[in-house]
Short mmCIF file of C-alpha atoms and ligand atoms in Angstrom, two decimals:
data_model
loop_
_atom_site.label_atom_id
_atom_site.label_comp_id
_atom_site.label_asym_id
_atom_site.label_seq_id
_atom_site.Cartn_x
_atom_site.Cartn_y
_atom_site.Cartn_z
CA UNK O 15 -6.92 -18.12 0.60
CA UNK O 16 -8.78 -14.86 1.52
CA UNK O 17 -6.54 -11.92 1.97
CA UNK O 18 -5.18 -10.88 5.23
CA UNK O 19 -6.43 -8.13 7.21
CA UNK O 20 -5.08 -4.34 8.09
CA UNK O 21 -6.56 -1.91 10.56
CA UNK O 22 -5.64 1.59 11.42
CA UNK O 23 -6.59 4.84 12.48
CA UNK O 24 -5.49 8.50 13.36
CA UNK O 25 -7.23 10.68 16.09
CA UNK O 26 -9.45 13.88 14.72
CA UNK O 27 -7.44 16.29 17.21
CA UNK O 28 -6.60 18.99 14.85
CA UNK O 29 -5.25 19.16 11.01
CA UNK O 30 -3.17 16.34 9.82
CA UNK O 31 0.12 16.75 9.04
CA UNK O 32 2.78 15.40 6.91
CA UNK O 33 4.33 13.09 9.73
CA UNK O 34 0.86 11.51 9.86
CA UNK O 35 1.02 11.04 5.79
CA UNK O 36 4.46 9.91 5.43
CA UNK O 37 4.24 7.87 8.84
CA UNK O 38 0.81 6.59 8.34
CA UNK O 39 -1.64 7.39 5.78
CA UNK O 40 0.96 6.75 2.60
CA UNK O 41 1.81 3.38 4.05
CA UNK O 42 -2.15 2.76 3.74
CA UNK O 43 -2.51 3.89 0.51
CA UNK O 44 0.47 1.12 -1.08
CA UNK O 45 -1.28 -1.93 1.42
CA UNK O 46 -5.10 -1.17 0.70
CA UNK O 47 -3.61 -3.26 -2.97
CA UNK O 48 -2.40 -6.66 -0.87
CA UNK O 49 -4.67 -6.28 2.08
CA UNK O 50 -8.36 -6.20 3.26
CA UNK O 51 -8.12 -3.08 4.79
CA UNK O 52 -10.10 -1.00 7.20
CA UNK O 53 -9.34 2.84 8.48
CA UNK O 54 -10.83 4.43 10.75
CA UNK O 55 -11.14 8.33 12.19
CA UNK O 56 -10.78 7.29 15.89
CA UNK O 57 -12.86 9.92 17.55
CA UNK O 58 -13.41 8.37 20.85
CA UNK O 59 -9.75 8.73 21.31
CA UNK O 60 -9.78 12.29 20.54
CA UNK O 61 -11.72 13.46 23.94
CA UNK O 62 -9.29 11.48 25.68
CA UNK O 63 -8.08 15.25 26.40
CA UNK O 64 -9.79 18.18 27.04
CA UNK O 65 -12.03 18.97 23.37
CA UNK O 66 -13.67 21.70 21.52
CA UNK O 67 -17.50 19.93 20.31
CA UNK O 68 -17.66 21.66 17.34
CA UNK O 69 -14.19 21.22 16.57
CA UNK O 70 -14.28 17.56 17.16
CA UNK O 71 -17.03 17.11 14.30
CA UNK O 72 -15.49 19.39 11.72
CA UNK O 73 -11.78 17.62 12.50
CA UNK O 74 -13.48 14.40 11.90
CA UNK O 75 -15.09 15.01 8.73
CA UNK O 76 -11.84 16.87 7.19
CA UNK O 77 -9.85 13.48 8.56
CA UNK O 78 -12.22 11.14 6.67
CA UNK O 79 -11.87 13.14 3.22
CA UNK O 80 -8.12 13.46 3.85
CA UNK O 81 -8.10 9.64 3.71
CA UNK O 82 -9.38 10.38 0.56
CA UNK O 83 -7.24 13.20 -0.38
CA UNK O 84 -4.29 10.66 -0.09
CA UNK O 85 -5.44 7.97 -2.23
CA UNK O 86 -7.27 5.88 0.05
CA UNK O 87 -10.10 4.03 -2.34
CA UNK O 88 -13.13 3.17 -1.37
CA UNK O 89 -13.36 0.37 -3.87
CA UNK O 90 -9.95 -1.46 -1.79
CA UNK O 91 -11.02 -0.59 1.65
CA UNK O 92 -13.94 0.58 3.87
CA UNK O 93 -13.40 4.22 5.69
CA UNK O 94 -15.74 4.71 9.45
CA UNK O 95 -15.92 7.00 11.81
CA UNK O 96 -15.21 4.83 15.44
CA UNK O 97 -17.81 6.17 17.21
CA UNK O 98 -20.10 5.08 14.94
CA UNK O 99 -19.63 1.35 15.81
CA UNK O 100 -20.79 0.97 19.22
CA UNK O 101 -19.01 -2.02 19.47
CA UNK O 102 -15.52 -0.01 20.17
CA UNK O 103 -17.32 1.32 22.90
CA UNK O 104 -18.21 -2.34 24.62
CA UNK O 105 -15.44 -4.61 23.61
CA UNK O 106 -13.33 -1.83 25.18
CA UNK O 107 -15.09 -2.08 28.64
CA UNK O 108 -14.94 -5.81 28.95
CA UNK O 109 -11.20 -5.41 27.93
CA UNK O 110 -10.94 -3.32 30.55
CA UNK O 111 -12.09 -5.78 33.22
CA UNK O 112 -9.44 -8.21 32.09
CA UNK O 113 -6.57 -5.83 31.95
CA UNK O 114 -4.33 -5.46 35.06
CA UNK O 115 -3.95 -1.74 36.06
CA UNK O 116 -0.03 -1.95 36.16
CA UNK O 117 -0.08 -2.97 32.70
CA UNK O 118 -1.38 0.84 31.68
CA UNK O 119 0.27 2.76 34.40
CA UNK O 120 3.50 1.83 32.40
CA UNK O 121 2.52 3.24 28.83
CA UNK O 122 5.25 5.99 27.44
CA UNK O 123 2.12 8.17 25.92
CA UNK O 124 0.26 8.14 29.09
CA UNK O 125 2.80 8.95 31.28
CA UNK O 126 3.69 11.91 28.28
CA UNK O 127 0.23 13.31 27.86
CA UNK O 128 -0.83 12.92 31.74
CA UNK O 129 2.53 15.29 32.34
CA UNK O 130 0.89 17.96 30.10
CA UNK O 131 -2.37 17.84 31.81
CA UNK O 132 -1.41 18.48 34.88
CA UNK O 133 -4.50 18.15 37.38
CA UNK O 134 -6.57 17.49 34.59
CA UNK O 135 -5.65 13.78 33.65
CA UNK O 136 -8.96 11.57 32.44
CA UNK O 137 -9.58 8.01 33.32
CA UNK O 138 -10.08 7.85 29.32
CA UNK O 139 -6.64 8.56 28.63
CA UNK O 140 -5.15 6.28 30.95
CA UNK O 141 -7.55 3.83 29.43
CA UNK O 142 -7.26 4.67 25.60
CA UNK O 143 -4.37 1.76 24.93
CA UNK O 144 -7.52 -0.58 25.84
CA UNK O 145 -9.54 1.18 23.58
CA UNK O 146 -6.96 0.91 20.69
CA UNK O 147 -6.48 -2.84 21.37
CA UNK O 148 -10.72 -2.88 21.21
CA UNK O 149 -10.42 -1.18 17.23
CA UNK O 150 -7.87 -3.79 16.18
CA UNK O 151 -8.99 -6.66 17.92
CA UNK O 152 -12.92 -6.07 16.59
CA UNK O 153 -11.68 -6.43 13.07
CA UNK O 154 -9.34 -9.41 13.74
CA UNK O 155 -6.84 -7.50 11.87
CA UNK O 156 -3.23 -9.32 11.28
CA UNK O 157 -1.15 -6.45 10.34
CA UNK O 158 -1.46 -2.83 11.97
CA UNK O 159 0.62 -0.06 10.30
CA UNK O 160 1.47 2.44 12.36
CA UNK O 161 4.40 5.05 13.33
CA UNK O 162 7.43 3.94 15.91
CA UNK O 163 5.80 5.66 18.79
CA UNK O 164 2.14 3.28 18.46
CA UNK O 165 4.28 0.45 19.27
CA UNK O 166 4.31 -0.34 22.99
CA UNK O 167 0.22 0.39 22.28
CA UNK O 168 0.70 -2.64 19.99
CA UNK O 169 2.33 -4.45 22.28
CA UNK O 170 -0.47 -4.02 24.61
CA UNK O 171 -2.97 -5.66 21.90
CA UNK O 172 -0.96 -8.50 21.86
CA UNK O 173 -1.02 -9.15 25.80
CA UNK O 174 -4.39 -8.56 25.72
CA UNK O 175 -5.78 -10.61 23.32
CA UNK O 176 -2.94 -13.70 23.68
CA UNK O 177 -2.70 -13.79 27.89
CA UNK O 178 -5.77 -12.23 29.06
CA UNK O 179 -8.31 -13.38 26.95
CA UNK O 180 -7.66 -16.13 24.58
CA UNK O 181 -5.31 -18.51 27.03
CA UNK O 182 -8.11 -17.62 29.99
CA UNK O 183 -11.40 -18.06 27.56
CA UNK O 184 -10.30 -20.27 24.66
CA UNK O 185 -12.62 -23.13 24.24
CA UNK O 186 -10.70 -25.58 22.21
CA UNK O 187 -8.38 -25.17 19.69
CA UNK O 188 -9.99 -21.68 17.97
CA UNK O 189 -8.60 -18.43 19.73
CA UNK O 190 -11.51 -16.14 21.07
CA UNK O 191 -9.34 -13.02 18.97
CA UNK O 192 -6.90 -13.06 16.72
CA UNK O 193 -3.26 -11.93 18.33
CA UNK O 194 -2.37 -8.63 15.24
CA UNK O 195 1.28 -7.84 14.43
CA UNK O 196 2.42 -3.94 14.30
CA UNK O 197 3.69 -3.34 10.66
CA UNK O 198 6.19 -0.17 10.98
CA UNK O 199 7.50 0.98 7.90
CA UNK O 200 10.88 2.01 8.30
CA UNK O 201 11.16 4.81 6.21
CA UNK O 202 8.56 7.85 7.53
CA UNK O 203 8.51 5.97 11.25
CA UNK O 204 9.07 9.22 12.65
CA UNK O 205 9.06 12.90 10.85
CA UNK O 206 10.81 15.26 13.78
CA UNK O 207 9.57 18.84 14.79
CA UNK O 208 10.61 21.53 12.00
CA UNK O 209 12.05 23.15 14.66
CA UNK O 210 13.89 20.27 16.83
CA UNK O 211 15.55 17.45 14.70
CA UNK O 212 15.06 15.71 18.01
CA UNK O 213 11.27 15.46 18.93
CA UNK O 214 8.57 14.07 16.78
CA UNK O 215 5.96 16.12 14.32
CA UNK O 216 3.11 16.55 16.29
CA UNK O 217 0.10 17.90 16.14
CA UNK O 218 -0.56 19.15 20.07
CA UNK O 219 3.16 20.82 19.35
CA UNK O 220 1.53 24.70 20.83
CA UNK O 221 3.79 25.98 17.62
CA UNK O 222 2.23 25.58 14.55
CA UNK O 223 5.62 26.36 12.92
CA UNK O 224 6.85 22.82 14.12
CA UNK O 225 4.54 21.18 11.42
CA UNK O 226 3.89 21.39 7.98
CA UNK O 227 0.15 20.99 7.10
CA UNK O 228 -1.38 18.72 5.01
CA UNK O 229 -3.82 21.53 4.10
CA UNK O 230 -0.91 24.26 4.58
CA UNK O 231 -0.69 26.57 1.80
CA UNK O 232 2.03 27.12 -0.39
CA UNK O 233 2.75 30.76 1.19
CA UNK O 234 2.58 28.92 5.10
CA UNK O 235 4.90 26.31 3.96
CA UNK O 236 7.30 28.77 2.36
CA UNK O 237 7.13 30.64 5.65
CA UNK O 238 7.41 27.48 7.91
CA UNK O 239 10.63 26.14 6.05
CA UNK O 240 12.53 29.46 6.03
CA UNK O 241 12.10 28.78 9.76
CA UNK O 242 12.35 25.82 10.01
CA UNK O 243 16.00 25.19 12.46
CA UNK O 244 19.48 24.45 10.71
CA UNK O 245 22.80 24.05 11.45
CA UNK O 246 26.27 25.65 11.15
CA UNK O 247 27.46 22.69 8.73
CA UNK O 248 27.64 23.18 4.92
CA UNK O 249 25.64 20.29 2.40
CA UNK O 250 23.06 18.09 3.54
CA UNK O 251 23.18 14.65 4.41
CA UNK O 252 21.60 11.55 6.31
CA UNK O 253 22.90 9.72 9.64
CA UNK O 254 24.79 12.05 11.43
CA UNK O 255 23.67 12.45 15.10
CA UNK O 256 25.07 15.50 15.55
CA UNK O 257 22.97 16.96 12.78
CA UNK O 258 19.47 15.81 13.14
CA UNK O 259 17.81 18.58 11.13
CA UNK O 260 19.50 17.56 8.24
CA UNK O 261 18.34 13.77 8.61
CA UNK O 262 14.78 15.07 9.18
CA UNK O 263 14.54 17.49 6.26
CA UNK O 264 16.33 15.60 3.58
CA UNK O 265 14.44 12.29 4.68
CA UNK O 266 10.96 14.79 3.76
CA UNK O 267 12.48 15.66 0.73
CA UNK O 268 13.50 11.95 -0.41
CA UNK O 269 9.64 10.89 0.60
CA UNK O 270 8.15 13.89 -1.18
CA UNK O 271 9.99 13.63 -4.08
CA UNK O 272 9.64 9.73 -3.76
CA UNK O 273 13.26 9.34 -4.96
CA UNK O 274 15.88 7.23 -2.99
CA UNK O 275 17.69 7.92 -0.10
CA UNK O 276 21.11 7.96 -2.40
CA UNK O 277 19.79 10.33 -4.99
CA UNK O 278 18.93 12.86 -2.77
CA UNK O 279 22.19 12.38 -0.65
CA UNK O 280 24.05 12.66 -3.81
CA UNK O 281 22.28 15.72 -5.25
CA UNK O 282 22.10 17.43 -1.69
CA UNK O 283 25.67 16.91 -0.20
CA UNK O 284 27.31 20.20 -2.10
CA UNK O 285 24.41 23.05 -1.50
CA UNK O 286 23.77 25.08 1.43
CA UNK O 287 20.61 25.24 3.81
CA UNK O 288 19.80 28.77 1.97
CA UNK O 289 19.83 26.46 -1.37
CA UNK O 290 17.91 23.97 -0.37
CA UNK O 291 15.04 25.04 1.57
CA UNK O 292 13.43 26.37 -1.67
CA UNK O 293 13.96 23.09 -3.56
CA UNK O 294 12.08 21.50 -0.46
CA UNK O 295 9.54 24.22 -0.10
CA UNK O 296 8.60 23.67 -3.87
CA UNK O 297 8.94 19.74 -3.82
CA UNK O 298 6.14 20.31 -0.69
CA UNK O 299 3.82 22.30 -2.37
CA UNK O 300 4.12 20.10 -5.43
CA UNK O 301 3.25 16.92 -3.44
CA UNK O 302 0.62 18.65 -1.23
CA UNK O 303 -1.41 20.19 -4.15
CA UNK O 304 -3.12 17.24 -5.53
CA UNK O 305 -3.86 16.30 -2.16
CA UNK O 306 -5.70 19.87 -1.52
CA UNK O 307 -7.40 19.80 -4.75
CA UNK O 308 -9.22 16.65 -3.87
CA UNK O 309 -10.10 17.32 -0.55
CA UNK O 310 -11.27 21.04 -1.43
CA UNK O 311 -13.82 18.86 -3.92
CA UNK O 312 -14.64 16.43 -1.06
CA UNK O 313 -15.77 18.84 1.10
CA UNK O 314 -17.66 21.13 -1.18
CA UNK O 315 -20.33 18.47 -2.28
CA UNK O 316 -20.31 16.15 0.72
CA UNK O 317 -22.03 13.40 -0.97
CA UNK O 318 -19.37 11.27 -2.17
CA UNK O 319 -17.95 11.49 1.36
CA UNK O 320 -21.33 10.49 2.79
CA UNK O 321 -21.84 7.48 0.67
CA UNK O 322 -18.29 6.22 0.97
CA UNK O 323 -18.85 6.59 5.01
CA UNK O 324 -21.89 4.78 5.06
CA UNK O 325 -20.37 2.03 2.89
CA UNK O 326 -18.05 1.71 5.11
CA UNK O 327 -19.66 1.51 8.60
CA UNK O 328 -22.05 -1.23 6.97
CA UNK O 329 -19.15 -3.66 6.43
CA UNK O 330 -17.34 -2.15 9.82
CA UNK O 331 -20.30 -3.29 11.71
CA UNK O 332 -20.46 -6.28 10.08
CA UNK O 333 -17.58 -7.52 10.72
CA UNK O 334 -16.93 -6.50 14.71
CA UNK O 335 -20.11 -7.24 15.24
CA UNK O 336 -19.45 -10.75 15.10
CA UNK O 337 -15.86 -10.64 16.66
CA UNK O 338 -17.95 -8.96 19.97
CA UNK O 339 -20.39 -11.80 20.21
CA UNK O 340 -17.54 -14.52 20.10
CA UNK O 341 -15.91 -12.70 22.89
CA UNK O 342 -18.94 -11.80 24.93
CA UNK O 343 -20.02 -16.06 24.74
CA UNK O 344 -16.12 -16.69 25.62
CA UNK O 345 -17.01 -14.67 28.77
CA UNK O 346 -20.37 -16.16 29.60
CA UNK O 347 -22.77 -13.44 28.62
CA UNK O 348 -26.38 -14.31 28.72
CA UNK O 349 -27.29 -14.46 24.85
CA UNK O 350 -29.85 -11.75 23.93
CA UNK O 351 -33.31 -13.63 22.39
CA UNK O 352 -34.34 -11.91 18.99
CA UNK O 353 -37.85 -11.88 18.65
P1 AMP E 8 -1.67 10.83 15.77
O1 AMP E 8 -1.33 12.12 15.09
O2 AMP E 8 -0.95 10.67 17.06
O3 AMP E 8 -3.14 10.55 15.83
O4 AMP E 8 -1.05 9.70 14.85
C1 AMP E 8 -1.70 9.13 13.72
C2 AMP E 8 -0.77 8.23 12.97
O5 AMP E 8 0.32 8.99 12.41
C3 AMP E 8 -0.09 7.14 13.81
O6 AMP E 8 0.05 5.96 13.06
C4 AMP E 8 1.23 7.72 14.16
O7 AMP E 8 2.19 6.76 14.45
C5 AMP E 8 1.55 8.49 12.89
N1 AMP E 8 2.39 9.66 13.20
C6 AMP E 8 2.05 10.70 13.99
N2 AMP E 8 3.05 11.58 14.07
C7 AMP E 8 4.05 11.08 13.30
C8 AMP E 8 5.37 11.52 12.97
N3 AMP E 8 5.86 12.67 13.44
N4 AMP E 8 6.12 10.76 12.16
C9 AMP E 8 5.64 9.60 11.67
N5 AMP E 8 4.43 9.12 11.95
C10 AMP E 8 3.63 9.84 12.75
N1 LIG E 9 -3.46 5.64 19.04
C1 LIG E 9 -3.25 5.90 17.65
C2 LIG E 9 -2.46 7.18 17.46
O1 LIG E 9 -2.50 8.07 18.27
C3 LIG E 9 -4.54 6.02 16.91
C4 LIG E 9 -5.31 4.76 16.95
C5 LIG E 9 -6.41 4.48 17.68
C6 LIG E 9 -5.03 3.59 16.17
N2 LIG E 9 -6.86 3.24 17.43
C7 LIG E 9 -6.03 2.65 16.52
C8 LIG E 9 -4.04 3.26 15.27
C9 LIG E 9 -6.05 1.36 15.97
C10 LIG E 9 -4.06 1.97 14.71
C11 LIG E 9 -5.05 1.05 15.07
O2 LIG E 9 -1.81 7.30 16.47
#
């Protein structure tokens, strides 16, 4: 039996931080072993909002070697950039012509990001869910790992592919796309703000202080955690809803550290915040610095990075290539003649 398929991606808007490594990227790194997996630096999302050119090309290149950074092998999985596969681009529009307005008006993130915006709301990023459910659906991926708050985007996929194309297109008994699953790793779902236990690491948080880097240096993370926000309460510990800063910051020190939940409980319950923000701080560094050494080599001699890109666009195109043609016959396309 062949293996089955994973497909994910994170957005090139700005560094990557450790919500998008414990929430994403490490869950990658374990499934690349079981899975036929594809990631991918989803670009075209990232102009969804107002962008900086230049900034969009340097954030994608630094996303593709953090891929790397992480552990992501180019020998267990193929690594593109999204806007090099047109396909993205065209099995998103005819998604769009099958997907009922109401359905996006209703989507958390949009409704979110649109409120920052103000006046300045694209069509794009009403339409990026379709352009999501495009990526996964081009690569007929089964499983899609991604944090808690991808899931109504997920969702969305499903609809798509299951009502509004495959039970209005099917020709006999073979679905036109293959209906993926969202694979949400408990642990790492969500990382919260360093400075409110209560909203979610994020990288268009305005305070840098609210996120730890992935390329943060040891003095920025010492800084970040000595302000990061506490609590009156004495010991650490996991669960309690009054104390969501404690939850957030011992659940980064269990990941970091990679030791149980119940270790860290035990070893934390007895010390004070002024004791153990430097145990965290150096547990951060610790895990971070392999990370930085291989992306500092990445990105001095770029031709690693190159080769693994190109490898991996070859099979990307491949592979949606022929998922785009299925759909485009489903729909009655005139076939193009090859001379
Ligand atoms: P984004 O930064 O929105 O492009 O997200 C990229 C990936 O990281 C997605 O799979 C998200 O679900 C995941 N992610 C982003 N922020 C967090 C967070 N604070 N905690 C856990 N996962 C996250
Ligand atoms: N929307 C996702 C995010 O912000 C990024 C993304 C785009 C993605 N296309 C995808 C994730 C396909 C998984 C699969 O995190």
């Amino acid at each position: 039996m062949s293996k089955k398929r994973v497909l994910s991606g994170v957005q090139p808007t700005g560094a990557l931080h450790i919500g998008n490594w414990l929430g994403a990227i490490r869950n990658w790194v374990e499934l690349q072993n079981e899975y036929d997996t594809y990631v991918c630096v989803v670009d075209l999302h990232a102009i969804t909002v107002p962008h900086n050119p230049e900034k969009l090309k340097s954030d994608t290149l630094s996303t593709a070697a953090l891929y790397l950074a992480c552990g992501m092998d180019p020998k267990k999985c193929s690594i593109f950039v999204q806007s090099h596969i047109p396909a993205h681009s065209e099995l998103c529009w005819l998604l769009n012509c099958v997907t009922p307005l109401n359905w996006m008006e209703r989507m958390i993130q949009f409704k979110e990001k649109a409120l920052k915006q103000g006046d300045n709301v694209s069509l794009g990023l009403l339409d990026y869910p379709v352009l999501m459910a495009a990526d996964i659906l081009l690569y007929d991926a089964d499983l899609v790992p991604v944090g808690e708050d991808q899931k109504q985007h997920l969702e969305l996929a499903r609809d798509i592919a299951q009502q509004r194309i495959n039970s209005r297109f099917r020709k006999g008994n073979n679905p036109v796309l293959k209906v993926p699953k969202p694979l949400i790793m408990k642990e790492g779902a969500k990382i919260m703000s360093l400075l409110n236990g209560t909203s979610k690491m994020s990288k268009s948080d305005p305070n840098e202080g609210s996120r730890i880097g992935l390329l943060d240096t040891a003095d920025t993370i010492q800084k970040k955690i000595k302000k990061a926000k506490t609590d009156q309460h004495f010991g650490l510990e996991f669960n309690n809803p009054n104390r969501p800063e404690s939850d957030n910051l011992l659940g980064i020190y269990s990941m970091v550290t990679n030791q149980s939940r119940e270790i860290v409980a035990k070893e934390c319950f007895d010390i004070g915040w002024g004791k153990f923000k430097p145990i965290l701080t150096d547990a951060l560094i610790d895990s971070l610095l392999p990370i930085q050494q291989k992306y500092n080599t990445l990105i001095e001699d770029r031709s690693e990075l190159n080769k693994v890109l190109k490898e991996g666009t070859d099979n990307a195109n491949k592979l949606s290539g022929q998922t785009l043609l299925r759909v485009k016959q489903a729909l009655g396309f005139l076939e193009r003649i090859n001379s």
